[in-house]
PDB file of C-alpha atoms in Angstrom:
ATOM      1  CA  MET A   1       8.954 -13.625  -6.748  1.00 36.00           C
ATOM      2  CA  LYS A   2       8.840 -12.030  -3.302  1.00 42.00           C
ATOM      3  CA  THR A   3       9.955  -8.475  -2.772  1.00 47.00           C
ATOM      4  CA  PRO A   4      11.225  -7.110   0.573  1.00 45.00           C
ATOM      5  CA  THR A   5       7.819  -5.555   1.251  1.00 49.00           C
ATOM      6  CA  ASP A   6       6.186  -8.978   0.947  1.00 75.00           C
ATOM      7  CA  THR A   7       7.825 -10.075   4.197  1.00 87.00           C
ATOM      8  CA  ILE A   8       5.689  -8.851   7.072  1.00 92.00           C
ATOM      9  CA  HIS A   9       6.917  -8.985  10.664  1.00 91.00           C
ATOM     10  CA  HIS A  10       4.748  -8.587  13.736  1.00 92.00           C
ATOM     11  CA  ASP A  11       5.149  -8.485  17.482  1.00 92.00           C
ATOM     12  CA  GLU A  12       3.271  -7.363  20.580  1.00 92.00           C
ATOM     13  CA  MET A  13       4.188  -4.902  23.262  1.00 94.00           C
ATOM     14  CA  ALA A  14       2.621  -3.989  26.578  1.00 94.00           C
ATOM     15  CA  SER A  15       1.477  -0.389  27.026  1.00 95.00           C
ATOM     16  CA  PRO A  16      -0.641   1.625  29.452  1.00 94.00           C
ATOM     17  CA  VAL A  17      -3.549   1.270  27.003  1.00 93.00           C
ATOM     18  CA  GLY A  18      -3.218  -2.506  26.704  1.00 92.00           C
ATOM     19  CA  ARG A  19      -1.270  -4.777  24.413  1.00 93.00           C
ATOM     20  CA  LEU A  20      -0.354  -3.324  21.046  1.00 95.00           C
ATOM     21  CA  GLN A  21       0.304  -5.425  17.956  1.00 94.00           C
ATOM     22  CA  LEU A  22       3.034  -3.874  15.772  1.00 95.00           C
ATOM     23  CA  VAL A  23       3.270  -4.798  12.082  1.00 95.00           C
ATOM     24  CA  ALA A  24       6.065  -3.813   9.695  1.00 95.00           C
ATOM     25  CA  ASP A  25       7.731  -4.616   6.420  1.00 93.00           C
ATOM     26  CA  ALA A  26      11.213  -3.689   5.220  1.00 90.00           C
ATOM     27  CA  ASP A  27      10.013  -0.192   4.283  1.00 92.00           C
ATOM     28  CA  GLY A  28       8.601   0.743   7.677  1.00 95.00           C
ATOM     29  CA  LEU A  29       5.874   0.329  10.256  1.00 96.00           C
ATOM     30  CA  ARG A  30       2.609  -0.627   8.552  1.00 96.00           C
ATOM     31  CA  GLY A  31       0.199  -0.876  11.431  1.00 95.00           C
ATOM     32  CA  ILE A  32      -0.589  -0.785  15.127  1.00 95.00           C
ATOM     33  CA  TRP A  33      -3.589  -2.656  16.506  1.00 93.00           C
ATOM     34  CA  PHE A  34      -5.060  -2.398  19.981  1.00 91.00           C
ATOM     35  CA  GLU A  35      -5.782  -5.447  22.066  1.00 86.00           C
ATOM     36  CA  HIS A  36      -9.536  -4.826  21.974  1.00 79.00           C
ATOM     37  CA  GLU A  37      -9.846  -3.238  18.535  1.00 71.00           C
ATOM     38  CA  ARG A  38     -13.285  -2.865  16.995  1.00 71.00           C
ATOM     39  CA  ASP A  39     -11.850  -4.620  13.896  1.00 72.00           C
ATOM     40  CA  PRO A  40      -9.356  -7.068  15.425  1.00 74.00           C
ATOM     41  CA  LEU A  41      -6.212  -7.987  13.555  1.00 80.00           C
ATOM     42  CA  VAL A  42      -6.232 -11.458  12.056  1.00 83.00           C
ATOM     43  CA  ILE A  43      -2.606 -12.462  11.551  1.00 85.00           C
ATOM     44  CA  PRO A  44      -2.066 -14.310   8.260  1.00 88.00           C
ATOM     45  CA  PRO A  45       0.049 -17.462   8.519  1.00 88.00           C
ATOM     46  CA  HIS A  46       2.796 -16.069   6.257  1.00 87.00           C
ATOM     47  CA  TRP A  47       3.574 -13.163   8.612  1.00 89.00           C
ATOM     48  CA  ILE A  48       6.679 -13.712  10.736  1.00 84.00           C
ATOM     49  CA  ARG A  49       6.506 -13.279  14.499  1.00 88.00           C
ATOM     50  CA  VAL A  50       9.569 -11.553  15.904  1.00 83.00           C
ATOM     51  CA  THR A  51      10.582 -10.993  19.496  1.00 73.00           C
ATOM     52  CA  ALA A  52      11.860  -7.849  21.167  1.00 65.00           C
ATOM     53  CA  ALA A  53      15.380  -9.261  21.023  1.00 65.00           C
ATOM     54  CA  HIS A  54      15.111 -10.095  17.309  1.00 67.00           C
ATOM     55  CA  ALA A  55      12.709  -7.416  16.044  1.00 68.00           C
ATOM     56  CA  SER A  56      13.024  -5.811  12.639  1.00 76.00           C
ATOM     57  CA  ALA A  57      14.329  -2.242  12.728  1.00 85.00           C
ATOM     58  CA  PRO A  58      10.891  -0.605  12.238  1.00 90.00           C
ATOM     59  CA  ILE A  59       9.344  -2.701  15.019  1.00 93.00           C
ATOM     60  CA  ALA A  60      12.273  -2.096  17.377  1.00 92.00           C
ATOM     61  CA  MET A  61      12.104   1.653  16.711  1.00 94.00           C
ATOM     62  CA  ALA A  62       8.332   1.735  17.175  1.00 95.00           C
ATOM     63  CA  ARG A  63       8.575  -0.201  20.438  1.00 95.00           C
ATOM     64  CA  ALA A  64      11.279   2.138  21.785  1.00 95.00           C
ATOM     65  CA  GLN A  65       9.514   5.323  20.728  1.00 97.00           C
ATOM     66  CA  LEU A  66       6.096   4.211  21.991  1.00 97.00           C
ATOM     67  CA  THR A  67       7.705   3.324  25.328  1.00 96.00           C
ATOM     68  CA  GLU A  68       9.222   6.837  25.471  1.00 96.00           C
ATOM     69  CA  TYR A  69       5.858   8.382  24.514  1.00 96.00           C
ATOM     70  CA  PHE A  70       4.036   6.587  27.310  1.00 95.00           C
ATOM     71  CA  ALA A  71       6.822   7.539  29.755  1.00 94.00           C
ATOM     72  CA  GLY A  72       6.289  11.213  28.863  1.00 91.00           C
ATOM     73  CA  LYS A  73       9.710  11.488  27.203  1.00 94.00           C
ATOM     74  CA  ARG A  74       8.623  11.725  23.549  1.00 93.00           C
ATOM     75  CA  ARG A  75       6.192  14.068  21.828  1.00 94.00           C
ATOM     76  CA  GLN A  76       7.009  13.323  18.187  1.00 94.00           C
ATOM     77  CA  PHE A  77       7.768  10.084  16.433  1.00 96.00           C
ATOM     78  CA  ASP A  78      10.656   9.654  14.046  1.00 95.00           C
ATOM     79  CA  LEU A  79      10.652   6.263  12.394  1.00 95.00           C
ATOM     80  CA  PRO A  80      10.017   4.864   8.916  1.00 95.00           C
ATOM     81  CA  LEU A  81       6.313   4.439   8.220  1.00 96.00           C
ATOM     82  CA  HIS A  82       4.699   2.458   5.418  1.00 96.00           C
ATOM     83  CA  PRO A  83       0.927   2.738   5.733  1.00 96.00           C
ATOM     84  CA  ILE A  84      -1.097   1.246   2.899  1.00 95.00           C
ATOM     85  CA  GLY A  85      -4.051   3.320   1.713  1.00 95.00           C
ATOM     86  CA  THR A  86      -5.633   5.280  -1.091  1.00 96.00           C
ATOM     87  CA  PRO A  87      -4.057   8.569  -2.194  1.00 96.00           C
ATOM     88  CA  PHE A  88      -6.800  10.433  -0.291  1.00 96.00           C
ATOM     89  CA  GLN A  89      -6.236   8.402   2.878  1.00 97.00           C
ATOM     90  CA  LEU A  90      -2.483   8.983   2.670  1.00 97.00           C
ATOM     91  CA  GLU A  91      -3.112  12.728   2.308  1.00 97.00           C
ATOM     92  CA  VAL A  92      -5.313  12.739   5.423  1.00 97.00           C
ATOM     93  CA  TRP A  93      -2.819  10.621   7.392  1.00 97.00           C
ATOM     94  CA  GLU A  94       0.048  12.947   6.428  1.00 97.00           C
ATOM     95  CA  GLU A  95      -1.948  15.874   7.788  1.00 96.00           C
ATOM     96  CA  LEU A  96      -2.807  13.940  10.954  1.00 96.00           C
ATOM     97  CA  ALA A  97       0.922  13.541  11.580  1.00 96.00           C
ATOM     98  CA  ARG A  98       1.231  17.343  11.661  1.00 95.00           C
ATOM     99  CA  ILE A  99      -1.162  17.775  14.606  1.00 95.00           C
ATOM    100  CA  PRO A 100       1.069  18.792  17.526  1.00 94.00           C
ATOM    101  CA  TYR A 101       1.263  16.831  20.758  1.00 94.00           C
ATOM    102  CA  GLY A 102      -1.436  17.881  23.205  1.00 91.00           C
ATOM    103  CA  VAL A 103      -3.502  19.703  20.551  1.00 93.00           C
ATOM    104  CA  THR A 104      -6.910  18.606  19.319  1.00 92.00           C
ATOM    105  CA  ILE A 105      -8.678  19.648  16.129  1.00 93.00           C
ATOM    106  CA  SER A 106     -12.087  18.876  14.651  1.00 92.00           C
ATOM    107  CA  TYR A 107     -12.857  16.850  11.550  1.00 93.00           C
ATOM    108  CA  ALA A 108     -13.876  20.140   9.897  1.00 93.00           C
ATOM    109  CA  ASP A 109     -10.463  21.609  10.772  1.00 95.00           C
ATOM    110  CA  LEU A 110      -8.757  18.567   9.281  1.00 95.00           C
ATOM    111  CA  ALA A 111     -10.823  18.855   6.085  1.00 95.00           C
ATOM    112  CA  HIS A 112      -9.836  22.532   5.798  1.00 95.00           C
ATOM    113  CA  ARG A 113      -6.177  21.698   6.374  1.00 96.00           C
ATOM    114  CA  ILE A 114      -6.118  19.389   3.358  1.00 95.00           C
ATOM    115  CA  GLY A 115      -7.951  21.958   1.229  1.00 95.00           C
ATOM    116  CA  ARG A 116     -11.244  20.050   1.100  1.00 94.00           C
ATOM    117  CA  PRO A 117     -13.547  21.860   3.528  1.00 93.00           C
ATOM    118  CA  ARG A 118     -16.656  20.011   2.344  1.00 92.00           C
ATOM    119  CA  ALA A 119     -15.111  16.558   2.711  1.00 91.00           C
ATOM    120  CA  MET A 120     -15.625  16.206   6.469  1.00 90.00           C
ATOM    121  CA  ARG A 121     -17.273  12.775   6.217  1.00 91.00           C
ATOM    122  CA  ALA A 122     -14.587  11.448   3.863  1.00 94.00           C
ATOM    123  CA  VAL A 123     -11.907  12.854   6.174  1.00 94.00           C
ATOM    124  CA  GLY A 124     -13.623  11.164   9.114  1.00 92.00           C
ATOM    125  CA  ALA A 125     -13.682   7.861   7.244  1.00 93.00           C
ATOM    126  CA  ALA A 126      -9.979   8.161   6.345  1.00 95.00           C
ATOM    127  CA  ASN A 127      -9.183   9.092   9.943  1.00 93.00           C
ATOM    128  CA  GLY A 128     -11.021   5.973  11.096  1.00 91.00           C
ATOM    129  CA  ARG A 129      -8.956   3.787   8.749  1.00 93.00           C
ATOM    130  CA  ASN A 130      -5.615   5.132  10.001  1.00 95.00           C
ATOM    131  CA  PRO A 131      -3.449   2.029  10.438  1.00 95.00           C
ATOM    132  CA  LEU A 132      -0.921   3.786  12.699  1.00 97.00           C
ATOM    133  CA  PRO A 133      -2.843   5.154  15.698  1.00 95.00           C
ATOM    134  CA  ILE A 134      -0.816   6.974  18.345  1.00 96.00           C
ATOM    135  CA  ILE A 135       2.129   7.501  15.963  1.00 97.00           C
ATOM    136  CA  VAL A 136      -0.141   9.119  13.354  1.00 97.00           C
ATOM    137  CA  PRO A 137      -2.298  10.758  16.026  1.00 95.00           C
ATOM    138  CA  CYS A 138      -5.890  10.261  14.905  1.00 94.00           C
ATOM    139  CA  HIS A 139      -6.866  10.389  18.595  1.00 94.00           C
ATOM    140  CA  ARG A 140      -6.275  14.175  18.420  1.00 94.00           C
ATOM    141  CA  VAL A 141      -9.281  14.628  16.125  1.00 93.00           C
ATOM    142  CA  ILE A 142     -12.529  15.266  17.980  1.00 90.00           C
ATOM    143  CA  GLY A 143     -16.020  16.479  17.213  1.00 87.00           C
ATOM    144  CA  ARG A 144     -16.554  20.159  16.451  1.00 86.00           C
ATOM    145  CA  ASP A 145     -18.354  20.487  19.810  1.00 85.00           C
ATOM    146  CA  GLY A 146     -15.378  18.966  21.659  1.00 84.00           C
ATOM    147  CA  SER A 147     -16.962  15.533  21.999  1.00 83.00           C
ATOM    148  CA  LEU A 148     -14.979  12.353  21.614  1.00 86.00           C
ATOM    149  CA  THR A 149     -15.906  10.491  18.479  1.00 83.00           C
ATOM    150  CA  GLY A 150     -14.920   7.120  17.026  1.00 82.00           C
ATOM    151  CA  PHE A 151     -11.530   5.574  17.608  1.00 84.00           C
ATOM    152  CA  SER A 152     -10.280   2.127  16.594  1.00 81.00           C
ATOM    153  CA  GLY A 153      -9.141   1.366  20.137  1.00 82.00           C
ATOM    154  CA  GLY A 154     -12.387   2.636  21.650  1.00 84.00           C
ATOM    155  CA  LEU A 155     -13.319   5.943  23.237  1.00 88.00           C
ATOM    156  CA  GLU A 156     -11.864   4.963  26.623  1.00 89.00           C
ATOM    157  CA  ILE A 157      -8.400   4.576  25.082  1.00 89.00           C
ATOM    158  CA  LYS A 158      -8.852   7.794  23.102  1.00 91.00           C
ATOM    159  CA  ARG A 159      -9.613   9.596  26.380  1.00 92.00           C
ATOM    160  CA  LEU A 160      -6.566   7.991  28.053  1.00 92.00           C
ATOM    161  CA  LEU A 161      -4.288   9.134  25.212  1.00 93.00           C
ATOM    162  CA  LEU A 162      -5.653  12.696  25.287  1.00 93.00           C
ATOM    163  CA  ASP A 163      -5.390  12.827  29.090  1.00 92.00           C
ATOM    164  CA  HIS A 164      -1.821  11.519  28.870  1.00 92.00           C
ATOM    165  CA  GLU A 165      -0.868  14.303  26.464  1.00 92.00           C
ATOM    166  CA  HIS A 166      -2.605  17.040  28.414  1.00 86.00           C
ATOM    167  CA  ALA A 167      -1.035  15.881  31.687  1.00 63.00           C
ATOM    168  CA  ALA A 168       2.509  16.141  30.321  1.00 52.00           C
ATOM    169  CA  PRO A 169       4.383  19.225  31.518  1.00 47.00           C
ATOM    170  CA  ALA A 170       4.927  21.986  28.983  1.00 47.00           C
ATOM    171  CA  GLY A 171       8.393  22.947  27.872  1.00 45.00           C
ATOM    172  CA  ASP A 172      11.502  21.043  26.939  1.00 43.00           C
ATOM    173  CA  LEU A 173      11.363  17.486  28.188  1.00 39.00           C
ATOM    174  CA  PHE A 174      15.143  17.206  28.088  1.00 40.00           C
ATOM    175  CA  ALA A 175      16.068  20.441  29.859  1.00 36.00           C
TER     176      ALA A 175
END
């Protein structure tokens, strides 16, 4: 018997960092994949392709909010998320979501934030498996020395996202 979360919808959207593949179930957005991902998304035949006009609520919300983000009109995302991961990964991803717009932290900082200061490598691995890049901002985690380190969309896209956030004017966007 199928449950609502067994039905997976997907669609693509254009963005300044290339095409993004959005994947959701009834509980929320499950994943975002970049056009030239190091581990490309292979779409199973049972997933249902939706269009912008007929998108599921999580995909429609993600599309709208990502469009606002890239237009410089959104700094935080507010939509239902349903990432699939281990309890440790979910803990890391929840902490990633707390990193403010335009701020970067190191993997060591992230490990400290979750109360596991010696787990930098495990935190880095969980960060690298984040299925919701941009919305759960793993691009804001950098090396302790300020260097750019791994990113599922590639370091060029990571740099573009960080530059986008640092170029945005400070203050209230809606003033």
